[in-house]
Coordinates of C-alpha atoms and ligand atoms in Angstrom, one line a residue:
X1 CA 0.0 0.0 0.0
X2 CA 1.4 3.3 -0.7
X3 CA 2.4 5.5 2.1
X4 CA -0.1 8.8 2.2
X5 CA 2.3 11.9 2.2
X6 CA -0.3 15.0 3.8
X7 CA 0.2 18.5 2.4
X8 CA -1.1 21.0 3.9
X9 CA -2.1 23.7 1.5
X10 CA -2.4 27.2 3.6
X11 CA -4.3 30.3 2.0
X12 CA -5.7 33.4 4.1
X13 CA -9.7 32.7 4.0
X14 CA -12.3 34.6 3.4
X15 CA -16.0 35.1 4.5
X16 CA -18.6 33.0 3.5
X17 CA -21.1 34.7 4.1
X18 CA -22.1 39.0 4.3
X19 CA -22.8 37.3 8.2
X20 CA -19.2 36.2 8.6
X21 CA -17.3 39.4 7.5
X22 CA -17.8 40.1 11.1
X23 CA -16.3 37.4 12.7
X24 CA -13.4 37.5 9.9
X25 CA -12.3 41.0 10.4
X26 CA -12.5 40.3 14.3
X27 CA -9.8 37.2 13.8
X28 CA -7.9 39.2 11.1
X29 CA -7.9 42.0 14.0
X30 CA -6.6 39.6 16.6
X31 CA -9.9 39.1 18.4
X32 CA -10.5 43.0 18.3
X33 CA -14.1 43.6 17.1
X34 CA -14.3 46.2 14.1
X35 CA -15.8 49.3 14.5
X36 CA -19.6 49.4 13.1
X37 CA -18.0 51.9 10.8
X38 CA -14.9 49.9 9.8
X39 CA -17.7 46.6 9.4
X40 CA -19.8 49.0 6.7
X41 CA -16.4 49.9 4.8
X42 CA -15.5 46.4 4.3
X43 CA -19.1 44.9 3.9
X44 CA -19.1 47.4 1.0
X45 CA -15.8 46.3 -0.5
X46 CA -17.1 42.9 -0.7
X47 CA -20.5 44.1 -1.9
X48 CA -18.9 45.9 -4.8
X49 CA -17.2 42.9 -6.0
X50 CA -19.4 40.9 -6.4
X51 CA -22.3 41.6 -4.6
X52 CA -22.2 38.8 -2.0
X53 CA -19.8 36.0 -3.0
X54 CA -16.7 35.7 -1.6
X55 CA -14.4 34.3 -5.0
X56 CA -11.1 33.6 -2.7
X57 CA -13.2 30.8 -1.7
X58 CA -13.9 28.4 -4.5
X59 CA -10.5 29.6 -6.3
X60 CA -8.3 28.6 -3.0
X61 CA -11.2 25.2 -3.9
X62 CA -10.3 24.6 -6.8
X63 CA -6.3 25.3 -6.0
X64 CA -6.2 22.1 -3.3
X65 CA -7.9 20.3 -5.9
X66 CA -5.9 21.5 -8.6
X67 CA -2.4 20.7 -6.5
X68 CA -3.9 17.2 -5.6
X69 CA -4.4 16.3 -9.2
X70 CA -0.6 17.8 -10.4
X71 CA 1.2 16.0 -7.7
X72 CA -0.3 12.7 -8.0
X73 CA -0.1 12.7 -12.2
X74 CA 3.7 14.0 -12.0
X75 CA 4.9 11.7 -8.6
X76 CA 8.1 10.3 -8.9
X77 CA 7.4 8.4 -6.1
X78 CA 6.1 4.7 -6.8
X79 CA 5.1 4.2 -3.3
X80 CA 4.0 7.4 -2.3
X81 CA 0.0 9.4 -2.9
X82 CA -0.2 12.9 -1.8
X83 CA -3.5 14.3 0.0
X84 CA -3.6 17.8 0.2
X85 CA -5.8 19.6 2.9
X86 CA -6.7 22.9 3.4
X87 CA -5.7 25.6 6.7
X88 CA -6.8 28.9 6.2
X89 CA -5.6 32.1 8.4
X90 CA -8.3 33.7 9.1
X91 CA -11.5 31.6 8.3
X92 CA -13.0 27.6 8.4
X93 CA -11.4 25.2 7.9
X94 CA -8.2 26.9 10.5
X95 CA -4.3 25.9 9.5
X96 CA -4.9 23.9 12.6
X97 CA -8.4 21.9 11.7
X98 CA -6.4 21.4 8.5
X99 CA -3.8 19.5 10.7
X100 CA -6.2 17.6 12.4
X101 CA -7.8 16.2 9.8
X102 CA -4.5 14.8 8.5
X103 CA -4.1 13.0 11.7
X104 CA -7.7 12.0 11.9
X105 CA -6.0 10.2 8.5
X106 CA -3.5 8.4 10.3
X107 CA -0.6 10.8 8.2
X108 CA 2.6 11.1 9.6
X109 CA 4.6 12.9 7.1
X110 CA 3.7 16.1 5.5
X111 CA 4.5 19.0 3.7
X112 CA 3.2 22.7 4.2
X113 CA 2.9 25.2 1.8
X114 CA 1.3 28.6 1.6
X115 CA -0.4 29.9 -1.8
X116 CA 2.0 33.3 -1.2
X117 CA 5.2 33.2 -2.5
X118 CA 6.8 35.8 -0.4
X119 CA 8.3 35.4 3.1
X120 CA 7.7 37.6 5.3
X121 CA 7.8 36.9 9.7
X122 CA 4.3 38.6 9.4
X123 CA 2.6 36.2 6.4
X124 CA 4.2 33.8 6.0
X125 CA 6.0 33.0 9.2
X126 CA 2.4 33.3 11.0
X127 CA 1.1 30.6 8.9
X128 CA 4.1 28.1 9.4
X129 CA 4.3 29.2 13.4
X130 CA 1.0 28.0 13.5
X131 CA 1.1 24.7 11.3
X132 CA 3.9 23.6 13.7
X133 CA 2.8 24.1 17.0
X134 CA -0.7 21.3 15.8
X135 CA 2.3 19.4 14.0
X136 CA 3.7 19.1 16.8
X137 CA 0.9 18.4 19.3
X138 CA -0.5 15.6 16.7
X139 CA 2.6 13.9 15.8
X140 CA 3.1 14.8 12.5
X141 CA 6.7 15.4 11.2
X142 CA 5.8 18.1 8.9
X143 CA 8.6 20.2 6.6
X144 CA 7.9 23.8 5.4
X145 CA 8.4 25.8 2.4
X146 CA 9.3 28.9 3.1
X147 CA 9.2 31.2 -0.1
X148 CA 9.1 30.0 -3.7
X149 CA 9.4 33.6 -5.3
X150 CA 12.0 32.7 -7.9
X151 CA 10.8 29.5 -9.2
X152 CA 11.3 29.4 -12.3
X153 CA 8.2 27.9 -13.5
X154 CA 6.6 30.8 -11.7
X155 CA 8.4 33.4 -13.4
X156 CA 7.1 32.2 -16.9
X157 CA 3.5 32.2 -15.5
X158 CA 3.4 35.9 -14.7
X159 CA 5.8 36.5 -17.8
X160 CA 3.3 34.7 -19.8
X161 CA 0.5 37.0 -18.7
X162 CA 2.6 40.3 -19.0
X163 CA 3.5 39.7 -22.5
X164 CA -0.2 39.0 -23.6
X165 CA -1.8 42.0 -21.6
X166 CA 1.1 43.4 -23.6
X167 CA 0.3 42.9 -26.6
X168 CA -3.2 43.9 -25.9
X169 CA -1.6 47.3 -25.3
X170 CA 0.2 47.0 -28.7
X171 CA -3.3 45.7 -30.8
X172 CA -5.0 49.3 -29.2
X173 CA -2.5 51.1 -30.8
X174 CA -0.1 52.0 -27.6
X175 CA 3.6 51.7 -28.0
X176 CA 4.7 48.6 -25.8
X177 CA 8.1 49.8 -24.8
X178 CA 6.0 53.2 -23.6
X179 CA 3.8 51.0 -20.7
X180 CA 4.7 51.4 -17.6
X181 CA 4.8 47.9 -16.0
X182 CA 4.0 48.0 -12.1
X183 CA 4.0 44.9 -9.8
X184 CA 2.7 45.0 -6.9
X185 CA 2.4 43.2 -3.4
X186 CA 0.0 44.1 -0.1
X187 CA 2.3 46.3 1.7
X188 CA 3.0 45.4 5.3
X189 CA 4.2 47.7 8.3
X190 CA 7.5 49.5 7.8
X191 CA 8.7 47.7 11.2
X192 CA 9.5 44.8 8.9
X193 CA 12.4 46.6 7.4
X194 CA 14.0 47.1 10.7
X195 CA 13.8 43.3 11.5
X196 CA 15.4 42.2 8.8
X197 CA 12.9 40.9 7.0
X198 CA 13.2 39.5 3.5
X199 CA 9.6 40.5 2.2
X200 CA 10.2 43.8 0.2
X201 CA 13.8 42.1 -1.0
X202 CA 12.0 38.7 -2.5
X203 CA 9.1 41.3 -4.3
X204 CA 12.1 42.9 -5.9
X205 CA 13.4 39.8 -7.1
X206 CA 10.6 38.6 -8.4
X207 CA 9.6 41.7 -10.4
X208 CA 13.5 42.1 -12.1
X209 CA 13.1 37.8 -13.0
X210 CA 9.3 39.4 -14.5
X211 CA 10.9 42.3 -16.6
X212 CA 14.3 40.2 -17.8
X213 CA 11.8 37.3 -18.9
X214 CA 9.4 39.8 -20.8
X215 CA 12.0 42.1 -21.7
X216 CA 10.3 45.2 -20.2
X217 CA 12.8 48.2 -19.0
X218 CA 10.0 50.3 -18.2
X219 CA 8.7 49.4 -14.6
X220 CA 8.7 49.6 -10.9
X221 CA 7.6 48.1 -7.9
X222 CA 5.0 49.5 -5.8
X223 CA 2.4 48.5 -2.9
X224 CA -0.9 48.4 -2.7
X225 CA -3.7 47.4 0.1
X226 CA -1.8 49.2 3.3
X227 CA -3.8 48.1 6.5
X228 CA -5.8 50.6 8.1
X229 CA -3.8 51.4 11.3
X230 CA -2.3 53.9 12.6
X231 CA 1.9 52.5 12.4
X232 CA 3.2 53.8 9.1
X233 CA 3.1 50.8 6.4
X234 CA 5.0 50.3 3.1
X235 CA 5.3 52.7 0.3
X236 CA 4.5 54.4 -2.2
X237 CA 0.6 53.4 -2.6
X238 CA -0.4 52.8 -5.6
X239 CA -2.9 55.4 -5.7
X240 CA 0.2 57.8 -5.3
X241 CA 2.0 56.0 -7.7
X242 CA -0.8 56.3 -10.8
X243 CA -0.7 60.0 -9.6
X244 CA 3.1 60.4 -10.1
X245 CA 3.0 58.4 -12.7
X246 CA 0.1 61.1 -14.4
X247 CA 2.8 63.8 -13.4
X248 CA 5.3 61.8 -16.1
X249 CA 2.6 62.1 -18.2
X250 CA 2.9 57.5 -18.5
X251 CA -0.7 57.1 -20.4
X252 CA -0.5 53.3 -20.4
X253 CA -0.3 51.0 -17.1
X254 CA 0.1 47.2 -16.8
X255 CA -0.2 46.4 -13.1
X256 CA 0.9 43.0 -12.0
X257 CA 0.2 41.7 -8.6
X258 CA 3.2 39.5 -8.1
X259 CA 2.3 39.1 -4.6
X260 CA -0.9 37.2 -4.8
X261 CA -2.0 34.3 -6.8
X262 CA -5.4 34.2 -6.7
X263 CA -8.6 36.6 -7.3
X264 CA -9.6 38.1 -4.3
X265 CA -11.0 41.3 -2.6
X266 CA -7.4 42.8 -2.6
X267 CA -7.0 41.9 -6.2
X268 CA -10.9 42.6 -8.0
X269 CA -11.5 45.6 -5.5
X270 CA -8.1 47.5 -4.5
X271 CA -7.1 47.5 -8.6
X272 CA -9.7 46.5 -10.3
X273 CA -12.0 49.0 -8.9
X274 CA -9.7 51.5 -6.6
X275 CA -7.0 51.9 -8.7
X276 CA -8.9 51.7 -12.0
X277 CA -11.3 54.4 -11.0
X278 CA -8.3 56.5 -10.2
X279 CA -6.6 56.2 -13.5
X280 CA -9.8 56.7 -15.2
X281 CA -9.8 60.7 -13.7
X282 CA -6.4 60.9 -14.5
X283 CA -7.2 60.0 -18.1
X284 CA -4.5 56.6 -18.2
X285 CA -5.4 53.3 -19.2
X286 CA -5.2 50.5 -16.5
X287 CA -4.9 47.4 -17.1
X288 CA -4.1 44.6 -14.6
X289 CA -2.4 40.7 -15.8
X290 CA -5.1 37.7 -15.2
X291 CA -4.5 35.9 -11.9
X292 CA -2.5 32.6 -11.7
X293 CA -5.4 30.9 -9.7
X294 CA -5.3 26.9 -11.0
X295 CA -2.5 27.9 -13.8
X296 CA -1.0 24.6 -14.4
X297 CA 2.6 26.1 -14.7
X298 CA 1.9 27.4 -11.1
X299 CA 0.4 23.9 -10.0
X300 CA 3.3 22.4 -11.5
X301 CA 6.0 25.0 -9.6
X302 CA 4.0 23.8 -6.2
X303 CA 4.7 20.4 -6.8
X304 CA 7.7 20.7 -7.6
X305 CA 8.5 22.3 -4.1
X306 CA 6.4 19.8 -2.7
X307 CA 9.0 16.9 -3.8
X308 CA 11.8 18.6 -3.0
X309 CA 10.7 19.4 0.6
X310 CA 9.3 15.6 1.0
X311 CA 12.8 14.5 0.1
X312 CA 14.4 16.6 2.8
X313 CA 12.3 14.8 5.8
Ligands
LIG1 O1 -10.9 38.1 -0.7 C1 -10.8 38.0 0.6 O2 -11.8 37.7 1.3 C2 -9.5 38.1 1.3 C3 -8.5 38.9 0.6 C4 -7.2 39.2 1.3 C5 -6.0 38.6 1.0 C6 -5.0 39.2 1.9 C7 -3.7 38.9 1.9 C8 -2.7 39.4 2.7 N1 -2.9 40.2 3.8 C9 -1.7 40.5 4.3 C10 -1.5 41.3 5.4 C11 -2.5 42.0 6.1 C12 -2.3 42.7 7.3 C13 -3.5 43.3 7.7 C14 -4.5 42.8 6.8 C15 -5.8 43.1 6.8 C16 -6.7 42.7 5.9 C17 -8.2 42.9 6.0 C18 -8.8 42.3 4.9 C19 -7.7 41.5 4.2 N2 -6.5 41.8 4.9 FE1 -4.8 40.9 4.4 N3 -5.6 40.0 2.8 C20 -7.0 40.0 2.5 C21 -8.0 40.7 3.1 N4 -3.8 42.0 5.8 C22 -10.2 42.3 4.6 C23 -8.8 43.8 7.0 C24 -9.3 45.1 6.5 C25 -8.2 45.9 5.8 O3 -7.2 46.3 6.5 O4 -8.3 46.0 4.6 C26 -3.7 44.2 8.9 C27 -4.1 43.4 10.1 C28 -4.2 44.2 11.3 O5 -5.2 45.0 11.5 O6 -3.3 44.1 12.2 C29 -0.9 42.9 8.0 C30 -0.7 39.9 3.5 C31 -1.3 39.2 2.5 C32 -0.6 38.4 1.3 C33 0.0 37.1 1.8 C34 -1.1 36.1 2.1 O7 -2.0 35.8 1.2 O8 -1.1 35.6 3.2 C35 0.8 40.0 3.8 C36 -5.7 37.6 -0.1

């Protein structure tokens, strides 16, 4: 019988319900209930969206089962079958329930990765700090990927959406080498800088691998989706960007949200709506690249980490 290697596929969760987004900001807040006024702001982000339905859910869905499916068709393994489960930050089913059900399974061995590929002590780090304390309590031996920003596999998947929103650009009569290419990640408090942190570093790296692989010279990195608190958080904003941007007189934008790999409330509201109404008075064209979600390049990149990893325990 082949031996059942668990991986446990973390993602931050979302709401699934308008009734939840209460209980969701209240975890994201560390147990600190939202103001009513801070509850209506976000209710509204989600409303706008997509009135009511919360698409982080059935794309982090259809990523496990998308993983499960690459894993098992490209195992090198003959005696080995990989069983992914799911442990969100911030919403049902918890990294930890995701743990538990692996034991409930009898696993022993098993691999965690997050769908980020940036490190960070406050993303990533939370994720794996959690995942190991339940390891640990269940017995699991469980091994960690910790960032995956270079991979190269990845890099063609967000090169291969640059160059076609590209040459959308080109077909609407823009000149290519004139778009001004900007990735972008959810900023996080400055603090991290002070600590060391490799965050902002790995974003960098990941947008230069972008550019080389597309062969764009015109870009820069900026952040988007600052928390609202009162510590001062990475930036330039994008909104501030556009507007400097507008100042340069750049008519043609191509944002590409490097640090998220999925559509989500950061990705269809912040830019899609946010940032796209704020071109829009400032007379550019926006345009953002298509989310990796189930790409099979990405599912393939994933897997790839996944073996690797297993190999090391
Ligand atoms: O679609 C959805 O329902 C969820 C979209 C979503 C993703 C996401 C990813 C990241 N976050 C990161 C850091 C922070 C920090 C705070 C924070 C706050 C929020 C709030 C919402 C939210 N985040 Fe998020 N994040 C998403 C959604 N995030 C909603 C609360 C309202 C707001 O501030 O907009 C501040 C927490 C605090 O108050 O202390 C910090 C990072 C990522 C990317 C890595 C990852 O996916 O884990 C980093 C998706």
């Amino acid at each position: 019988m082949n031996t059942k290697i668990g991986v446990l596929v973390m993602s931050y969760g979302t709401p699934q319900s308008l009734d939840q987004i209460e209980p969701y900001y209240t975890h994201i807040r560390r147990g600190n209930p939202p103001t009513a006024e801070q509850l209506k702001e976000l209710k509204d982000r989600y409303e706008a969206i997509v009135g009511g339905v919360f698409p982080l859910r059935a794309n982090t869905d259809n990523q496990v089962v998308a993983l499960q499916d690459t894993l098992n068709r490209l195992n090198p393994y003959g005696d080995k079958e990989f069983v992914c489960y799911q442990g969100l930050k911030h919403a049902s089913p918890f990294i930890e329930d995701g743990v538990e059900a692996m034991a409930g399974d009898g696993i022993k061995k098993a691999v965690g990765i997050v769908l980020a590929p940036h490190y960070s002590v406050m993303s990533i780090g939370g994720y794996i700090k959690r995942a190991e304390a339940k390891a640990a309590e269940a017995g699991i031996a469980m091994e960690f990927i910790r960032s995956y920003h270079l991979h190269p596999k990845l890099i063609e998947a967000l090169a291969a959406r640059v160059s076609k929103k590209l040459d959308l650009f080109e077909e609407a009569g823009a000149e290519r080498s004139k778009v001004r290419v900007l990735f972008s990640a959810h900023s996080l408090p400055q603090k991290i800088l002070e600590m060391g942190d490799p965050y902002q570093d790995q974003l960098m790296e990941t947008s230069r691998a972008v550019a080389e692989a597309t062969g764009v010279n015109s870009w820069q990195f900026t952040w988007q989706s600052a928390g609202r608190t009162a510590e001062p958080w990475l930036g330039p904003d994008i909104l501030d960007t556009l507007r400097s941007l507008s100042q340069e007189q750049v008519e043609d934008v191509l944002v590409t949200p490097v640090g998220f790999v999925s559509d989500h409330l950061e990705v269809l509201y912040d830019l899609d709506i946010e940032a796209k109404g704020i071109a829009k008075e400032l007379d550019m064209r926006l345009e953002r690249i298509d989310s990796l979600n189930t790409d099979p390049l990405y599912m393939e990149a994933l897997s790839d980490l996944v073996f690797q990893a297993e190999e090391k325990e």
